[in-house]
Tab-separated table of N, CA, C and O in Angstrom:
chain	number	residue	atom	x	y	z
I	175	MET	N	52.266	42.050	-14.853
I	175	MET	CA	51.947	43.111	-14.392
I	175	MET	C	51.962	44.053	-15.160
I	175	MET	O	53.470	44.365	-15.472
I	176	ASP	N	51.019	44.666	-15.878
I	176	ASP	CA	51.293	45.998	-16.715
I	176	ASP	C	51.037	47.253	-15.723
I	176	ASP	O	50.082	47.250	-15.766
I	177	VAL	N	51.925	47.894	-15.469
I	177	VAL	CA	51.775	49.440	-14.644
I	177	VAL	C	51.986	50.245	-15.663
I	177	VAL	O	52.727	50.380	-16.693
I	178	ARG	N	50.676	51.533	-15.584
I	178	ARG	CA	50.944	52.373	-16.547
I	178	ARG	C	50.243	53.625	-15.647
I	178	ARG	O	49.912	53.990	-14.215
I	179	ASN	N	50.600	54.790	-16.228
I	179	ASN	CA	49.974	56.047	-15.655
I	179	ASN	C	48.677	56.433	-15.726
I	179	ASN	O	48.289	56.218	-17.086
I	180	CYS	N	47.857	56.942	-15.443
I	180	CYS	CA	46.368	57.283	-15.359
I	180	CYS	C	46.567	58.345	-16.233
I	180	CYS	O	47.071	59.137	-15.716
I	181	LYS	N	45.427	58.399	-17.057
I	181	LYS	CA	45.575	59.369	-18.106
I	181	LYS	C	44.656	60.613	-17.215
I	181	LYS	O	44.306	61.771	-17.812
I	182	GLY	N	43.880	60.011	-16.354
I	182	GLY	CA	43.780	61.590	-15.759
I	182	GLY	C	43.917	62.150	-14.700
I	182	GLY	O	44.340	62.955	-14.716
I	183	CYS	N	45.140	61.332	-13.902
I	183	CYS	CA	45.659	61.938	-12.622
I	183	CYS	C	47.260	62.021	-12.754
I	183	CYS	O	47.877	62.288	-11.761
I	184	GLY	N	47.665	60.734	-13.466
I	184	GLY	CA	48.989	60.568	-13.736
I	184	GLY	C	49.634	59.876	-12.707
I	184	GLY	O	50.798	59.701	-12.886
I	185	LYS	N	48.882	59.217	-11.509
I	185	LYS	CA	49.348	58.416	-10.988
I	185	LYS	C	49.541	56.962	-11.771
I	185	LYS	O	48.990	56.324	-12.530
I	186	LEU	N	50.463	55.974	-10.984
I	186	LEU	CA	50.723	54.467	-11.610
I	186	LEU	C	49.704	53.826	-10.752
I	186	LEU	O	49.354	53.926	-9.869
I	187	PHE	N	49.229	52.977	-12.013
I	187	PHE	CA	48.316	51.617	-11.464
I	187	PHE	C	48.468	50.600	-12.233
I	187	PHE	O	48.999	50.630	-13.418
I	188	ASN	N	48.210	49.731	-11.717
I	188	ASN	CA	48.069	48.428	-12.138
I	188	ASN	C	47.134	48.190	-13.534
I	188	ASN	O	45.727	48.046	-13.080
I	189	TYR	N	47.435	48.209	-14.945
I	189	TYR	CA	46.218	48.050	-15.805
I	189	TYR	C	45.828	46.904	-15.901
I	189	TYR	O	46.565	45.999	-16.151
I	190	MET	N	44.141	46.768	-16.435
I	190	MET	CA	44.131	45.694	-16.832
I	190	MET	C	43.462	45.823	-18.231
I	190	MET	O	43.830	44.823	-19.238
I	191	SER	N	42.367	46.279	-18.085
I	191	SER	CA	41.924	46.869	-19.837
I	191	SER	C	40.922	48.153	-19.769
I	191	SER	O	40.777	48.485	-18.799
I	192	GLY	N	40.607	48.236	-21.085
I	192	GLY	CA	40.020	49.588	-21.311
I	192	GLY	C	40.210	50.647	-21.080
I	192	GLY	O	41.274	50.346	-21.408
I	193	ALA	N	39.925	51.717	-20.501
I	193	ALA	CA	40.396	52.829	-20.621
I	193	ALA	C	41.353	53.051	-19.445
I	193	ALA	O	41.625	52.549	-18.385
I	194	GLN	N	42.699	53.892	-19.864
I	194	GLN	CA	43.557	53.620	-19.055
I	194	GLN	C	43.670	54.871	-17.749
I	194	GLN	O	43.955	55.471	-17.553
I	195	LEU	N	42.977	54.887	-16.954
I	195	LEU	CA	42.601	55.403	-15.760
I	195	LEU	C	42.814	54.265	-14.528
I	195	LEU	O	42.211	53.007	-14.586
I	196	CYS	N	43.206	55.217	-13.475
I	196	CYS	CA	43.097	54.363	-12.284
I	196	CYS	C	41.662	54.168	-11.446
I	196	CYS	O	40.651	54.844	-11.974
I	197	PRO	N	41.719	53.337	-10.814
I	197	PRO	CA	40.221	52.960	-9.856
I	197	PRO	C	39.673	54.356	-9.654
I	197	PRO	O	38.539	54.246	-9.796
I	198	GLU	N	40.446	55.235	-8.914
I	198	GLU	CA	40.115	56.408	-8.611
I	198	GLU	C	39.119	57.366	-9.647
I	198	GLU	O	38.034	57.602	-9.465
I	199	CYS	N	40.133	57.599	-10.346
I	199	CYS	CA	39.385	58.361	-11.513
I	199	CYS	C	38.374	57.808	-12.713
I	199	CYS	O	37.494	58.266	-13.221
I	200	ARG	N	37.982	56.187	-12.465
I	200	ARG	CA	37.146	55.664	-13.399
I	200	ARG	C	35.904	55.532	-12.612
I	200	ARG	O	35.040	55.914	-13.221
I	201	ALA	N	35.969	55.502	-11.328
I	201	ALA	CA	35.014	55.939	-10.003
I	201	ALA	C	34.337	57.385	-10.319
I	201	ALA	O	33.154	57.697	-11.004
I	202	LYS	N	35.410	58.162	-10.450
I	202	LYS	CA	34.842	59.435	-10.937
I	202	LYS	C	33.928	59.904	-11.999
I	202	LYS	O	32.716	60.110	-12.257
I	203	LEU	N	34.701	59.130	-13.100
I	203	LEU	CA	34.195	59.107	-14.367
I	203	LEU	C	32.547	58.488	-14.573
I	203	LEU	O	31.664	58.883	-15.079
I	204	GLU	N	32.434	57.461	-14.012
I	204	GLU	CA	31.306	56.879	-13.574
I	204	GLU	C	30.374	57.429	-12.960
I	204	GLU	O	28.937	57.278	-13.105
I	205	LYS	N	30.789	58.165	-11.824
I	205	LYS	CA	29.627	59.281	-11.302
I	205	LYS	C	29.035	60.210	-12.274
I	205	LYS	O	28.168	60.615	-11.907
I	206	LYS	N	30.485	60.598	-12.997
I	206	LYS	CA	29.587	62.304	-14.137
I	206	LYS	C	28.732	61.415	-14.821
I	206	LYS	O	28.219	62.144	-15.584
I	207	PHE	N	29.148	60.073	-15.344
I	207	PHE	CA	28.297	59.321	-16.026
I	207	PHE	C	26.657	59.730	-16.089
I	207	PHE	O	26.097	59.776	-16.389
I	208	SER	N	26.760	58.827	-14.607
I	208	SER	CA	25.355	58.894	-13.870
I	208	SER	C	24.598	60.096	-13.934
I	208	SER	O	23.288	60.583	-13.902
I	209	SER	N	25.309	61.235	-13.283
I	209	SER	CA	24.992	62.524	-13.393
I	209	SER	C	24.541	63.356	-14.910
I	209	SER	O	23.613	63.735	-15.062
I	210	VAL	N	24.848	63.095	-15.891
I	210	VAL	CA	24.881	63.152	-17.084
I	210	VAL	C	23.691	62.670	-17.554
I	210	VAL	O	22.816	63.093	-18.194
I	211	LYS	N	23.632	61.191	-17.448
I	211	LYS	CA	22.322	60.594	-17.929
I	211	LYS	C	20.880	61.051	-16.722
I	211	LYS	O	20.203	61.279	-17.251
I	212	ASP	N	21.552	61.529	-15.986
I	212	ASP	CA	20.235	61.800	-15.090
I	212	ASP	C	19.882	63.230	-15.695
I	212	ASP	O	18.696	63.642	-15.957
I	213	TYR	N	20.640	64.108	-16.025
I	213	TYR	CA	20.666	65.133	-16.580
I	213	TYR	C	19.825	65.229	-18.081
I	213	TYR	O	18.929	66.192	-18.414
I	214	ILE	N	20.346	64.025	-19.017
I	214	ILE	CA	19.456	64.005	-19.873
I	214	ILE	C	18.083	63.781	-20.154
I	214	ILE	O	17.350	63.960	-20.550
I	215	GLY	N	17.935	62.698	-19.141
I	215	GLY	CA	16.874	62.138	-18.374
I	215	GLY	C	15.601	63.335	-18.278
I	215	GLY	O	14.466	63.342	-18.684
I	216	GLU	N	16.258	64.364	-17.473
I	216	GLU	CA	15.571	65.801	-17.362
I	216	GLU	C	15.529	66.745	-18.270
I	216	GLU	O	14.359	67.322	-18.424
I	217	HIS	N	16.414	66.870	-19.206
I	217	HIS	CA	16.076	67.644	-20.295
I	217	HIS	C	16.446	66.816	-21.638
I	217	HIS	O	17.800	67.066	-22.119
I	218	PRO	N	15.584	66.087	-21.994
I	218	PRO	CA	15.812	65.154	-23.326
I	218	PRO	C	16.250	65.592	-24.584
I	218	PRO	O	16.710	65.107	-25.498
I	219	GLN	N	15.962	67.178	-24.966
I	219	GLN	CA	15.989	67.986	-26.088
I	219	GLN	C	17.336	68.915	-26.392
I	219	GLN	O	17.624	69.158	-26.924
I	220	ALA	N	17.964	68.668	-25.011
I	220	ALA	CA	19.199	69.072	-25.002
I	220	ALA	C	20.402	68.795	-26.092
I	220	ALA	O	20.411	67.645	-26.305
I	221	SER	N	21.184	69.398	-26.730
I	221	SER	CA	22.181	69.697	-27.507
I	221	SER	C	23.454	68.506	-26.707
I	221	SER	O	23.749	68.975	-25.485
I	222	ILE	N	24.411	68.024	-27.493
I	222	ILE	CA	25.640	67.499	-26.812
I	222	ILE	C	25.944	68.446	-26.093
I	222	ILE	O	26.917	68.664	-25.085
I	223	SER	N	26.379	69.867	-27.124
I	223	SER	CA	27.082	70.840	-26.539
I	223	SER	C	26.626	70.943	-24.919
I	223	SER	O	27.255	72.068	-23.874
I	224	GLN	N	25.521	71.654	-25.147
I	224	GLN	CA	24.991	71.793	-23.667
I	224	GLN	C	24.985	71.487	-23.349
I	224	GLN	O	25.130	71.564	-21.444
I	225	VAL	N	24.661	69.800	-23.056
I	225	VAL	CA	25.327	68.970	-21.760
I	225	VAL	C	26.596	69.156	-21.587
I	225	VAL	O	26.778	69.438	-20.014
I	226	ALA	N	27.168	69.174	-22.299
I	226	ALA	CA	28.958	69.370	-21.871
I	226	ALA	C	29.102	70.321	-21.202
I	226	ALA	O	29.548	70.726	-20.272
I	227	GLU	N	28.504	71.904	-21.332
I	227	GLU	CA	28.855	72.762	-20.758
I	227	GLU	C	27.997	72.843	-19.627
I	227	GLU	O	28.413	73.395	-18.646
I	228	ASP	N	26.903	72.347	-19.397
I	228	ASP	CA	26.001	72.434	-18.252
I	228	ASP	C	26.748	71.669	-16.834
I	228	ASP	O	26.433	71.678	-15.592
I	229	MET	N	27.125	70.309	-17.709
I	229	MET	CA	27.789	69.353	-16.584
I	229	MET	C	29.091	69.346	-16.491
I	229	MET	O	29.505	68.271	-15.614
I	230	ASP	N	30.058	70.220	-17.023
I	230	ASP	CA	31.236	70.287	-17.141
I	230	ASP	C	32.223	69.027	-17.893
I	230	ASP	O	32.620	68.056	-16.930
I	231	VAL	N	31.360	68.259	-18.560
I	231	VAL	CA	31.820	67.234	-19.478
I	231	VAL	C	32.007	67.388	-21.002
I	231	VAL	O	31.798	68.033	-21.533
I	232	SER	N	33.375	66.836	-21.174
I	232	SER	CA	33.908	67.107	-22.603
I	232	SER	C	32.916	66.763	-23.596
I	232	SER	O	32.141	65.480	-23.359
I	233	VAL	N	32.903	67.240	-25.041
I	233	VAL	CA	31.885	67.098	-26.095
I	233	VAL	C	32.451	65.203	-26.188
I	233	VAL	O	31.511	64.420	-26.640
I	234	LYS	N	33.717	65.598	-26.262
I	234	LYS	CA	34.633	64.004	-26.676
I	234	LYS	C	33.736	62.910	-25.983
I	234	LYS	O	33.550	61.678	-26.248
I	235	GLN	N	33.876	63.224	-24.650
I	235	GLN	CA	33.781	62.042	-23.518
I	235	GLN	C	31.926	61.629	-23.835
I	235	GLN	O	31.777	60.360	-23.877
I	236	ILE	N	31.383	62.636	-23.954
I	236	ILE	CA	29.698	62.400	-24.477
I	236	ILE	C	29.541	61.511	-25.606
I	236	ILE	O	28.785	60.335	-25.566
I	237	LYS	N	30.406	61.911	-26.803
I	237	LYS	CA	29.948	61.092	-27.995
I	237	LYS	C	30.627	59.678	-27.631
I	237	LYS	O	30.213	58.711	-28.146
I	238	GLN	N	31.523	59.501	-26.800
I	238	GLN	CA	32.354	58.042	-26.429
I	238	GLN	C	31.045	57.209	-25.597
I	238	GLN	O	31.210	56.061	-26.352
I	239	TRP	N	30.513	58.118	-24.857
I	239	TRP	CA	29.345	57.183	-23.964
I	239	TRP	C	28.165	57.016	-25.502
I	239	TRP	O	27.749	55.598	-25.110
I	240	VAL	N	27.981	57.679	-26.268
I	240	VAL	CA	26.994	57.663	-27.519
I	240	VAL	C	27.147	56.501	-28.018
I	240	VAL	O	26.780	55.546	-28.615
I	241	LYS	N	28.696	56.319	-28.119
I	241	LYS	CA	29.204	55.065	-29.145
I	241	LYS	C	29.401	53.705	-28.655
I	241	LYS	O	29.256	52.814	-29.317
I	242	GLU	N	29.576	54.287	-27.482
I	242	GLU	CA	29.700	52.909	-26.563
I	242	GLU	C	27.929	51.987	-26.107
I	242	GLU	O	27.855	51.325	-25.598
I	243	GLU	N	27.228	52.978	-26.711
I	243	GLU	CA	25.294	52.617	-26.694
I	243	GLU	C	25.174	52.663	-25.130
I	243	GLU	O	24.450	51.989	-24.368
I	244	ARG	N	25.836	53.526	-24.284
I	244	ARG	CA	25.474	53.934	-22.603
I	244	ARG	C	24.442	54.653	-23.027
I	244	ARG	O	23.790	55.137	-21.587
I	245	LEU	N	24.697	55.862	-23.791
I	245	LEU	CA	23.836	56.781	-24.019
I	245	LEU	C	23.144	56.924	-25.531
I	245	LEU	O	23.808	56.543	-26.260
I	246	ILE	N	21.759	57.618	-25.549
I	246	ILE	CA	20.986	57.743	-26.545
I	246	ILE	C	20.949	58.970	-26.805
I	246	ILE	O	19.779	59.448	-25.660
I	247	LEU	N	20.962	59.590	-27.916
I	247	LEU	CA	20.548	60.592	-28.246
I	247	LEU	C	18.816	60.703	-28.454
I	247	LEU	O	18.325	59.708	-29.086
I	248	SER	N	18.353	61.986	-28.416
I	248	SER	CA	17.225	62.260	-28.717
I	248	SER	C	16.878	62.232	-29.947
I	248	SER	O	15.782	61.472	-31.001
I	249	GLU	N	17.599	62.587	-30.567
I	249	GLU	CA	17.465	62.655	-32.377
I	249	GLU	C	18.859	62.795	-32.939
I	249	GLU	O	19.662	63.579	-32.448
I	250	ALA	N	18.825	62.292	-34.117
I	250	ALA	CA	20.221	62.522	-34.878
I	250	ALA	C	20.550	64.063	-35.460
I	250	ALA	O	19.946	64.353	-35.554
I	251	SER	N	21.750	64.121	-35.199
I	251	SER	CA	21.980	65.865	-36.013
I	251	SER	C	23.462	65.707	-36.148
I	251	SER	O	24.313	64.861	-35.674
I	252	LEU	N	23.554	66.552	-36.851
I	252	LEU	CA	24.780	66.759	-37.538
I	252	LEU	C	26.216	67.100	-36.388
I	252	LEU	O	27.023	66.509	-36.593
I	253	ASP	N	25.818	67.628	-35.248
I	253	ASP	CA	26.773	68.136	-34.220
I	253	ASP	C	27.100	66.707	-33.227
I	253	ASP	O	27.973	66.860	-32.195
I	254	GLY	N	26.085	65.371	-33.391
I	254	GLY	CA	26.266	64.469	-32.713
I	254	GLY	C	27.420	63.373	-33.132
I	254	GLY	O	28.135	64.183	-33.529
I	255	VAL	N	26.776	61.986	-33.142
I	255	VAL	CA	27.640	61.238	-33.453
I	255	VAL	C	27.312	60.723	-35.206
I	255	VAL	O	26.192	60.689	-35.703
I	256	LEU	N	28.386	60.375	-35.681
I	256	LEU	CA	28.351	60.010	-37.287
I	256	LEU	C	28.559	58.626	-37.513
I	256	LEU	O	29.427	58.163	-36.603
I	257	CYS	N	27.651	57.866	-38.255
I	257	CYS	CA	28.058	56.646	-38.834
I	257	CYS	C	29.573	56.320	-39.103
I	257	CYS	O	29.806	57.126	-40.520
I	258	GLU	N	30.147	55.614	-38.786
I	258	GLU	CA	31.773	55.184	-39.138
I	258	GLU	C	31.818	55.113	-40.571
I	258	GLU	O	32.688	54.667	-40.934
I	259	HIS	N	30.855	54.328	-41.205
I	259	HIS	CA	31.055	53.966	-42.381
I	259	HIS	C	30.232	55.026	-43.413
I	259	HIS	O	30.865	55.222	-44.598
I	260	CYS	N	29.127	55.549	-43.348
I	260	CYS	CA	28.493	56.338	-44.486
I	260	CYS	C	28.278	57.857	-43.986
I	260	CYS	O	28.515	58.834	-44.844
I	261	GLY	N	28.713	58.082	-42.713
I	261	GLY	CA	29.026	59.608	-42.387
I	261	GLY	C	27.490	60.248	-41.965
I	261	GLY	O	27.463	61.424	-41.425
I	262	ARG	N	26.435	59.020	-42.128
I	262	ARG	CA	24.867	59.860	-41.628
I	262	ARG	C	24.881	60.039	-40.353
I	262	ARG	O	25.560	59.434	-39.398
I	263	PRO	N	24.150	60.858	-39.604
I	263	PRO	CA	24.267	60.881	-38.312
I	263	PRO	C	22.914	60.067	-37.558
I	263	PRO	O	22.034	59.433	-38.062
I	264	ILE	N	23.491	59.613	-36.911
I	264	ILE	CA	22.447	58.645	-35.864
I	264	ILE	C	22.956	58.991	-34.145
I	264	ILE	O	23.204	59.866	-33.752
I	265	THR	N	21.837	58.260	-33.589
I	265	THR	CA	21.658	58.121	-32.148
I	265	THR	C	22.374	57.865	-31.093
I	265	THR	O	22.306	58.123	-30.186
I	266	SER	N	22.692	56.358	-31.670
I	266	SER	CA	23.750	55.589	-30.286
I	266	SER	C	24.229	54.598	-31.499
I	266	SER	O	24.073	54.192	-32.815
I	267	GLY	N	25.684	54.582	-30.745
I	267	GLY	CA	26.396	53.213	-31.466
I	267	GLY	C	27.624	53.703	-32.395
I	267	GLY	O	27.644	54.804	-32.245
I	268	ARG	N	27.678	52.824	-33.395
I	268	ARG	CA	28.979	53.472	-34.012
I	268	ARG	C	28.310	53.394	-35.809
I	268	ARG	O	29.361	53.963	-36.372
I	269	PHE	N	27.407	52.678	-35.958
I	269	PHE	CA	26.944	51.973	-37.603
I	269	PHE	C	25.547	52.788	-37.181
I	269	PHE	O	24.425	52.478	-36.542
I	270	CYS	N	24.871	53.085	-38.245
I	270	CYS	CA	23.403	53.438	-38.639
I	270	CYS	C	22.776	52.114	-38.910
I	270	CYS	O	23.163	50.839	-39.446
I	271	ASP	N	21.238	52.102	-39.059
I	271	ASP	CA	20.747	50.940	-39.124
I	271	ASP	C	21.031	50.180	-40.352
I	271	ASP	O	20.828	48.638	-40.826
I	272	LYS	N	21.161	51.026	-41.192
I	272	LYS	CA	21.303	50.712	-43.039
I	272	LYS	C	22.476	49.506	-42.930
I	272	LYS	O	22.711	48.856	-43.436
I	273	CYS	N	23.728	50.988	-42.501
I	273	CYS	CA	24.909	49.979	-42.664
I	273	CYS	C	25.106	48.639	-41.462
I	273	CYS	O	25.795	47.640	-42.192
I	274	LYS	N	24.152	48.874	-40.698
I	274	LYS	CA	24.138	47.450	-39.565
I	274	LYS	C	24.255	46.457	-40.302
I	274	LYS	O	24.154	45.094	-40.593
I	275	ALA	N	22.788	46.552	-41.279
I	275	ALA	CA	22.044	45.703	-41.398
I	275	ALA	C	23.014	44.957	-43.088
I	275	ALA	O	22.868	43.791	-43.616
I	276	ALA	N	23.442	45.846	-43.808
I	276	ALA	CA	24.665	45.520	-44.952
I	276	ALA	C	25.573	44.472	-44.431
I	276	ALA	O	25.936	43.736	-44.883
I	277	MET	N	26.027	45.348	-42.988
I	277	MET	CA	27.130	44.418	-42.434
I	277	MET	C	27.012	42.820	-42.441
I	277	MET	O	27.698	41.991	-42.752
I	278	ALA	N	25.701	42.756	-41.407
I	278	ALA	CA	24.904	41.861	-41.715
I	278	ALA	C	24.657	40.874	-42.174
I	278	ALA	O	25.284	39.724	-42.488
I	279	ASN	N	24.256	41.070	-43.411
I	279	ASN	CA	23.865	40.550	-44.761
I	279	ASN	C	25.308	39.901	-45.263
I	279	ASN	O	25.778	38.989	-45.718
I	280	ASN	N	26.564	40.716	-45.460
I	280	ASN	CA	27.819	40.440	-46.196
I	280	ASN	C	28.219	39.076	-44.944
I	280	ASN	O	28.685	38.566	-45.578
I	281	LEU	N	28.070	39.491	-43.868
I	281	LEU	CA	28.729	38.197	-43.186
I	281	LEU	C	28.158	37.054	-43.144
I	281	LEU	O	28.795	35.671	-43.450
I	282	GLN	N	26.520	37.387	-43.307
I	282	GLN	CA	25.458	35.850	-43.501
I	282	GLN	C	25.819	35.026	-44.973
I	282	GLN	O	26.144	33.888	-44.953
I	283	SER	N	26.519	36.388	-45.802
I	283	SER	CA	26.509	35.365	-47.008
I	283	SER	C	28.057	34.908	-47.130
I	283	SER	O	28.299	33.558	-48.013
I	284	ALA	N	28.953	35.284	-46.393
I	284	ALA	CA	30.114	34.776	-46.471
I	284	ALA	C	30.396	33.541	-45.924
I	284	ALA	O	30.856	32.363	-46.417
I	285	LEU	N	29.197	33.415	-44.525
I	285	LEU	CA	29.534	32.327	-43.854
I	285	LEU	C	28.844	31.151	-44.784
I	285	LEU	O	28.974	30.382	-44.629
I	286	ASN	N	27.361	31.482	-45.701
I	286	ASN	CA	26.952	30.678	-46.622
I	286	ASN	C	27.323	30.138	-47.552
I	286	ASN	O	26.997	29.078	-48.213
I	287	ARG	N	28.269	30.677	-48.167
I	287	ARG	CA	28.984	30.551	-49.327
I	287	ARG	C	30.020	29.027	-49.080
I	287	ARG	O	30.668	28.936	-48.788
I	288	PRO	N	29.650	28.184	-49.987
I	288	PRO	CA	30.240	26.863	-50.279
I	288	PRO	C	31.480	27.170	-50.611
I	288	PRO	O	32.107	27.792	-51.739
I	289	ARG	N	32.428	26.061	-49.819
I	289	ARG	CA	33.617	26.597	-49.888
I	289	ARG	C	34.466	25.432	-51.336
I	289	ARG	O	33.673	24.657	-51.251
I	290	PRO	N	35.087	25.743	-52.291
I	290	PRO	CA	35.507	25.003	-53.058
I	290	PRO	C	36.243	23.823	-52.950
I	290	PRO	O	37.016	23.799	-51.931
I	291	MET	N	36.267	23.147	-53.699
I	291	MET	CA	36.999	21.471	-52.881
I	291	MET	C	38.327	21.184	-53.747
I	291	MET	O	38.468	22.274	-54.651
I	292	GLN	N	39.236	21.227	-52.968
I	292	GLN	CA	40.614	21.054	-53.365
I	292	GLN	C	40.733	19.796	-54.102
I	292	GLN	O	40.574	18.805	-53.386
I	293	GLN	N	41.273	19.900	-54.878
I	293	GLN	CA	41.627	18.607	-55.801
I	293	GLN	C	43.428	18.492	-56.104
I	293	GLN	O	43.676	19.491	-56.148
I	294	ARG	N	43.791	17.139	-55.558
I	294	ARG	CA	45.383	17.355	-55.752
I	294	ARG	C	45.147	16.659	-57.102
I	294	ARG	O	44.489	15.808	-57.592
I	295	SER	N	46.370	16.950	-57.920
I	295	SER	CA	46.929	16.776	-58.935
I	295	SER	C	47.556	15.199	-58.935
I	295	SER	O	47.907	14.602	-57.281
I	296	GLY	N	47.683	14.111	-59.653
I	296	GLY	CA	48.395	13.231	-59.291
I	296	GLY	C	49.794	12.754	-58.748
I	296	GLY	O	50.319	12.130	-58.388
I	297	GLY	N	50.761	14.113	-59.140
I	297	GLY	CA	51.750	13.799	-58.215
I	297	GLY	C	52.159	14.428	-57.110
I	297	GLY	O	52.823	14.361	-56.326
I	298	GLU	N	51.185	15.340	-56.551
I	298	GLU	CA	51.153	15.817	-54.790
I	298	GLU	C	50.705	14.602	-53.999
I	298	GLU	O	49.538	13.928	-54.454
I	299	ARG	N	51.282	14.570	-53.000
I	299	ARG	CA	51.065	13.459	-51.823
I	299	ARG	C	50.927	14.036	-50.573
I	299	ARG	O	51.459	15.204	-50.468
I	300	ASP	N	49.907	13.743	-50.000
I	300	ASP	CA	49.571	14.771	-48.680
I	300	ASP	C	50.418	13.791	-47.515
I	300	ASP	O	51.150	12.579	-47.845
I	301	GLU	N	50.465	14.438	-46.519
I	301	GLU	CA	51.421	13.962	-45.535
I	301	GLU	C	50.796	12.742	-45.094
I	301	GLU	O	52.012	11.417	-44.461
I	302	GLY	N	49.810	12.342	-44.859
I	302	GLY	CA	48.995	11.161	-44.491
I	302	GLY	C	49.358	10.122	-45.681
I	302	GLY	O	48.910	8.675	-44.960
I	303	ASP	N	49.515	10.096	-46.790
I	303	ASP	CA	49.875	8.900	-47.886
I	303	ASP	C	51.234	8.212	-47.973
I	303	ASP	O	51.492	7.675	-48.634
I	304	LYS	N	52.143	8.472	-46.735
I	304	LYS	CA	53.243	8.031	-46.727
I	304	LYS	C	53.207	6.120	-46.182
I	304	LYS	O	52.109	5.724	-45.836
I	305	MET	N	54.085	5.480	-46.508
I	305	MET	CA	53.975	4.035	-46.522
I	305	MET	C	54.321	4.105	-45.020
I	305	MET	O	55.607	4.567	-44.460
I	306	ARG	N	54.034	2.613	-44.379
I	306	ARG	CA	54.702	2.435	-43.119
I	306	ARG	C	54.652	0.951	-43.272
I	306	ARG	O	54.265	0.231	-43.647
I	307	PHE	N	55.484	0.571	-42.156
I	307	PHE	CA	56.150	-0.393	-42.002
I	307	PHE	C	55.707	-1.117	-40.464
I	307	PHE	O	56.092	-0.470	-39.630
I	308	LEU	N	55.384	-2.168	-40.439
I	308	LEU	CA	54.778	-2.940	-38.969
I	308	LEU	C	55.988	-3.653	-38.708
I	308	LEU	O	56.522	-4.494	-39.643
I	309	ARG	N	56.446	-3.550	-37.378
I	309	ARG	CA	57.876	-4.404	-37.020
I	309	ARG	C	56.894	-5.136	-35.858
I	309	ARG	O	56.432	-5.734	-35.299
């Protein structure tokens, strides 16, 4: 059992995974998320700082929701979220489309690369090469 202090209210709670928030603070945060999402739906051109000020939420929290792809910005801007690899402004997630494609290509080429065969020299023996006697 992993007992931790809530980062929101300081109460002790049984920590499972994710943010270190107690169930009450997590529910409050989800309610806040819902209201921010509704606000963005009504004001799609609002900047992150304007949403944060109007909805009494931190800019850091809004950027976290964007990185988690729970919110999508209407347009990429320098005051929004930046690609963690190249630094370009993005509307959602952690990486821009170009960097995502490059990472996918690198991963695919690594998976498709043939593995070199291991050749044994005459003096080396494998564990399975031992002589056995039957009784």
